[in-house]
Coordinates of N, CA, C and O in Angstrom, one line a residue:
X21 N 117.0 86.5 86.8 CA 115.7 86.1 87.2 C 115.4 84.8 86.4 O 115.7 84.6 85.3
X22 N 114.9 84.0 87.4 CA 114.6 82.5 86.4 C 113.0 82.6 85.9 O 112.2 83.4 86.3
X23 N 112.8 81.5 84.9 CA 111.5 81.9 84.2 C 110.6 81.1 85.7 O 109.6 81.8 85.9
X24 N 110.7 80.5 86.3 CA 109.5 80.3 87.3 C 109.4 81.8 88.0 O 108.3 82.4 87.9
X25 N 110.4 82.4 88.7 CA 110.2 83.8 89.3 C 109.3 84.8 88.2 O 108.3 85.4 88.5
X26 N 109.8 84.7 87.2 CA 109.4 85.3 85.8 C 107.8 85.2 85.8 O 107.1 86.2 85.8
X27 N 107.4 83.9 85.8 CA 105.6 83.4 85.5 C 105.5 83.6 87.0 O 104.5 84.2 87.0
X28 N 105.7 83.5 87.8 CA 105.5 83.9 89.1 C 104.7 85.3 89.4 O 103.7 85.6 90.0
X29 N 106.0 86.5 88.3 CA 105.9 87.8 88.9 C 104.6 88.2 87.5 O 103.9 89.1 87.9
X30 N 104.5 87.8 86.3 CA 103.2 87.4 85.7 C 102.0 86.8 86.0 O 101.2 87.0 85.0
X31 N 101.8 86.3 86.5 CA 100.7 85.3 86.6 C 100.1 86.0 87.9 O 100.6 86.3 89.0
X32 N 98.7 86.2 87.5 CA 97.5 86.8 87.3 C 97.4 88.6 87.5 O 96.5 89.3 87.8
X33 N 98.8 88.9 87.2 CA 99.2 90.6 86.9 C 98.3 90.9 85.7 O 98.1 90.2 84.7
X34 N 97.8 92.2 85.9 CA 96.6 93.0 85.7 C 97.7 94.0 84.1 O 98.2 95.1 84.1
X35 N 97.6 92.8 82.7 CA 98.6 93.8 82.0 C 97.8 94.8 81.5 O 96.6 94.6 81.7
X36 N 98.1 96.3 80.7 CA 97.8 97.3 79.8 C 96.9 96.4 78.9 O 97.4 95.3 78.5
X37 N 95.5 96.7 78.5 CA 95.1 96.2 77.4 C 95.2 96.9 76.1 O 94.6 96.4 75.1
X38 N 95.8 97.9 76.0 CA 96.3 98.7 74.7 C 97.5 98.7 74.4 O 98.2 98.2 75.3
X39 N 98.2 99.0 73.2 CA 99.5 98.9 72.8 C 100.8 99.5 74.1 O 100.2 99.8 75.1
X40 N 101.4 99.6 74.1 CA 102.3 100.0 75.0 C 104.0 100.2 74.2 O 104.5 99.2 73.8
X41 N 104.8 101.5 74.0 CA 106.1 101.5 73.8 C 106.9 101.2 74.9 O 106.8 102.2 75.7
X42 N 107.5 100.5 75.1 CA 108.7 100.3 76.0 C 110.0 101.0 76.1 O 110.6 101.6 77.0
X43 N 110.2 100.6 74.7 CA 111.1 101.9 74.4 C 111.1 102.8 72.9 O 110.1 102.4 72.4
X44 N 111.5 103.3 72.4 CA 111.5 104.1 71.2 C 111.6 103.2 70.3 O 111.5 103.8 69.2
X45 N 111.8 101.9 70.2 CA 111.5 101.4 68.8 C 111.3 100.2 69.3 O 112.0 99.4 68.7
X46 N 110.3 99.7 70.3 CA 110.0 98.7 70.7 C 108.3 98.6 70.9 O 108.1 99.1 72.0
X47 N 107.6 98.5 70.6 CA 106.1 98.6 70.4 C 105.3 97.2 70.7 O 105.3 96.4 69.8
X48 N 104.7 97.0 72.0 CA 104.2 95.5 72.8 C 102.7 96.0 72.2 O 102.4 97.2 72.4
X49 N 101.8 95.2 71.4 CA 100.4 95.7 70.4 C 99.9 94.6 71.8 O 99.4 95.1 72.8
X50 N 100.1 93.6 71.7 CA 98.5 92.7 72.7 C 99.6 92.5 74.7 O 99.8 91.3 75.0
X51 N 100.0 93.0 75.4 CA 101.0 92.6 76.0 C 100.6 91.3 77.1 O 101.4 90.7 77.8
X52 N 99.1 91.0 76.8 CA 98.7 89.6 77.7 C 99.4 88.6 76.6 O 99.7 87.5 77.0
X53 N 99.4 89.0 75.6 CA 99.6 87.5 74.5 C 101.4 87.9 74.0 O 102.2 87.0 73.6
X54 N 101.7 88.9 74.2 CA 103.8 88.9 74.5 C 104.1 87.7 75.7 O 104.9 86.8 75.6
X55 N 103.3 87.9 76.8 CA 104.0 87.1 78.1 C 103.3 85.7 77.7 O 104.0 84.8 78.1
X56 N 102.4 85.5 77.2 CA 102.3 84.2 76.6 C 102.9 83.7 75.9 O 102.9 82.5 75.9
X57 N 103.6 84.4 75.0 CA 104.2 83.7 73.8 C 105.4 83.6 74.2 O 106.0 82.5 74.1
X58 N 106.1 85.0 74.9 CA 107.5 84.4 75.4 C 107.6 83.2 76.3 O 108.6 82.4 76.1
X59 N 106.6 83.0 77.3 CA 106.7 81.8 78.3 C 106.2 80.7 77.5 O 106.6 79.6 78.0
X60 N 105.7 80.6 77.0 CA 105.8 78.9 75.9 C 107.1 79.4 74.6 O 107.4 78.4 73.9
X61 N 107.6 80.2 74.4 CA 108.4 79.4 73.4 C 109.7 79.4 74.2 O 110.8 79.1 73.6
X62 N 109.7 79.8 75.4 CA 111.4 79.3 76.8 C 110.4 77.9 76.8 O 111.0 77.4 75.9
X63 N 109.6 77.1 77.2 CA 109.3 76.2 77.7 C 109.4 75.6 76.2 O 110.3 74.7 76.3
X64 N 109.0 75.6 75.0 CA 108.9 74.9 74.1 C 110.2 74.3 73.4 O 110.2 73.3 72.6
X65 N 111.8 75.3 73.7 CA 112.6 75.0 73.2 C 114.0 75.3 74.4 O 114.5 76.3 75.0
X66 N 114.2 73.9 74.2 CA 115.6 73.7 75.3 C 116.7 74.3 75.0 O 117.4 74.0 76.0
X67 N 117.5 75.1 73.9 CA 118.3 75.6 73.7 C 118.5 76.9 74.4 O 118.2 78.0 73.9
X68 N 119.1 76.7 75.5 CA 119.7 78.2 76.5 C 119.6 79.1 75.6 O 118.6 79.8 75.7
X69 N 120.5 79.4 74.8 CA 120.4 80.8 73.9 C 119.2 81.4 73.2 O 119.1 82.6 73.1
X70 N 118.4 80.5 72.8 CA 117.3 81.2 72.6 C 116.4 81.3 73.6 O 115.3 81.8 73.3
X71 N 116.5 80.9 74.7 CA 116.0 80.8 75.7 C 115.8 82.0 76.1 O 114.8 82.7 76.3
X72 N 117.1 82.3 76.4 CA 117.9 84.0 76.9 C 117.0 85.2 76.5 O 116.4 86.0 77.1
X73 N 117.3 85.0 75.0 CA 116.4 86.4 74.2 C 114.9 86.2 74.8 O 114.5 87.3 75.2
X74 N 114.1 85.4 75.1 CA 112.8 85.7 75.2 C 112.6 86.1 77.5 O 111.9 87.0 78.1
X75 N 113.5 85.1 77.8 CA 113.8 86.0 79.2 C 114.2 87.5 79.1 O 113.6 88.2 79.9
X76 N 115.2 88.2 78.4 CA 115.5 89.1 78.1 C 114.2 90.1 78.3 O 113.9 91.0 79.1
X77 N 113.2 89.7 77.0 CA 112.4 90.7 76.4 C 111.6 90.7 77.8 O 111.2 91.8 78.2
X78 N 111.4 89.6 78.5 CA 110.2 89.6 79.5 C 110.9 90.2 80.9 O 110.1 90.6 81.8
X79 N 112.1 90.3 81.3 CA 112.8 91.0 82.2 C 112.4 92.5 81.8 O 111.8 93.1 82.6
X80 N 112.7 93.3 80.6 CA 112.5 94.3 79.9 C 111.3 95.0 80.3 O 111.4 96.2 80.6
X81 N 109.9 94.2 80.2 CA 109.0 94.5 80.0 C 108.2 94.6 81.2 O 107.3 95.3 81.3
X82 N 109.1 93.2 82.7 CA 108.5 93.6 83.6 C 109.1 95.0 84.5 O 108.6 95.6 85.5
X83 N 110.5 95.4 83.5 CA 111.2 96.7 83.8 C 109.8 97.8 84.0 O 109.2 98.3 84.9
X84 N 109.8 97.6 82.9 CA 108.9 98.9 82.5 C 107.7 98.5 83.2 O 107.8 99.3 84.2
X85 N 107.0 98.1 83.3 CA 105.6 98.2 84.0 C 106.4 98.8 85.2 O 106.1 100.0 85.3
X86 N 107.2 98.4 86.0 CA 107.5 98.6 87.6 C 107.6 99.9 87.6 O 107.2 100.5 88.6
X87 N 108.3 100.7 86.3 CA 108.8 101.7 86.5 C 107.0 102.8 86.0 O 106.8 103.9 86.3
X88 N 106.4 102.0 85.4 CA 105.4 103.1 84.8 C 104.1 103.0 85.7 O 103.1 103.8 85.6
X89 N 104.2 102.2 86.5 CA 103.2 101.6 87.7 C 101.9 101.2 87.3 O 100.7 101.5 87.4
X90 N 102.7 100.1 86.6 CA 101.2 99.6 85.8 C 101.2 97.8 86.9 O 100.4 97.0 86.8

């Protein structure tokens, strides 16, 4: 998934306003300000690899909403 499809499939999605587990040791506390912070810091820093981890976490996360039908 590329980060435009990414802010695409975010942008103006209705997130949880309470904490949310994803997985057993993964704990999202604000999840409007996770997809904010991952999509400026892929946009703030050109290095592919760290790029990856923050697409990763946000692929992850639109996992789980789809799957919890949020």
């Amino acid at each position: 998934m590329t980060v435009q499809e990414l802010e695409e499939w975010y942008a103006g999605r209705e997130l949880p306003k309470e904490p949310v587990w994803t997985h057993k040791s993964t704990r999202i506390i604000d999840p409007a300000f996770f997809v904010e912070a991952r999509l400026y810091a892929i946009k703030a820093n050109a290095d592919p690899k760290q790029q990856q981890s923050c697409i990763d976490k946000l692929i992850h996360f639109k996992n789980w909403l789809e799957k919890n039908g949020k």
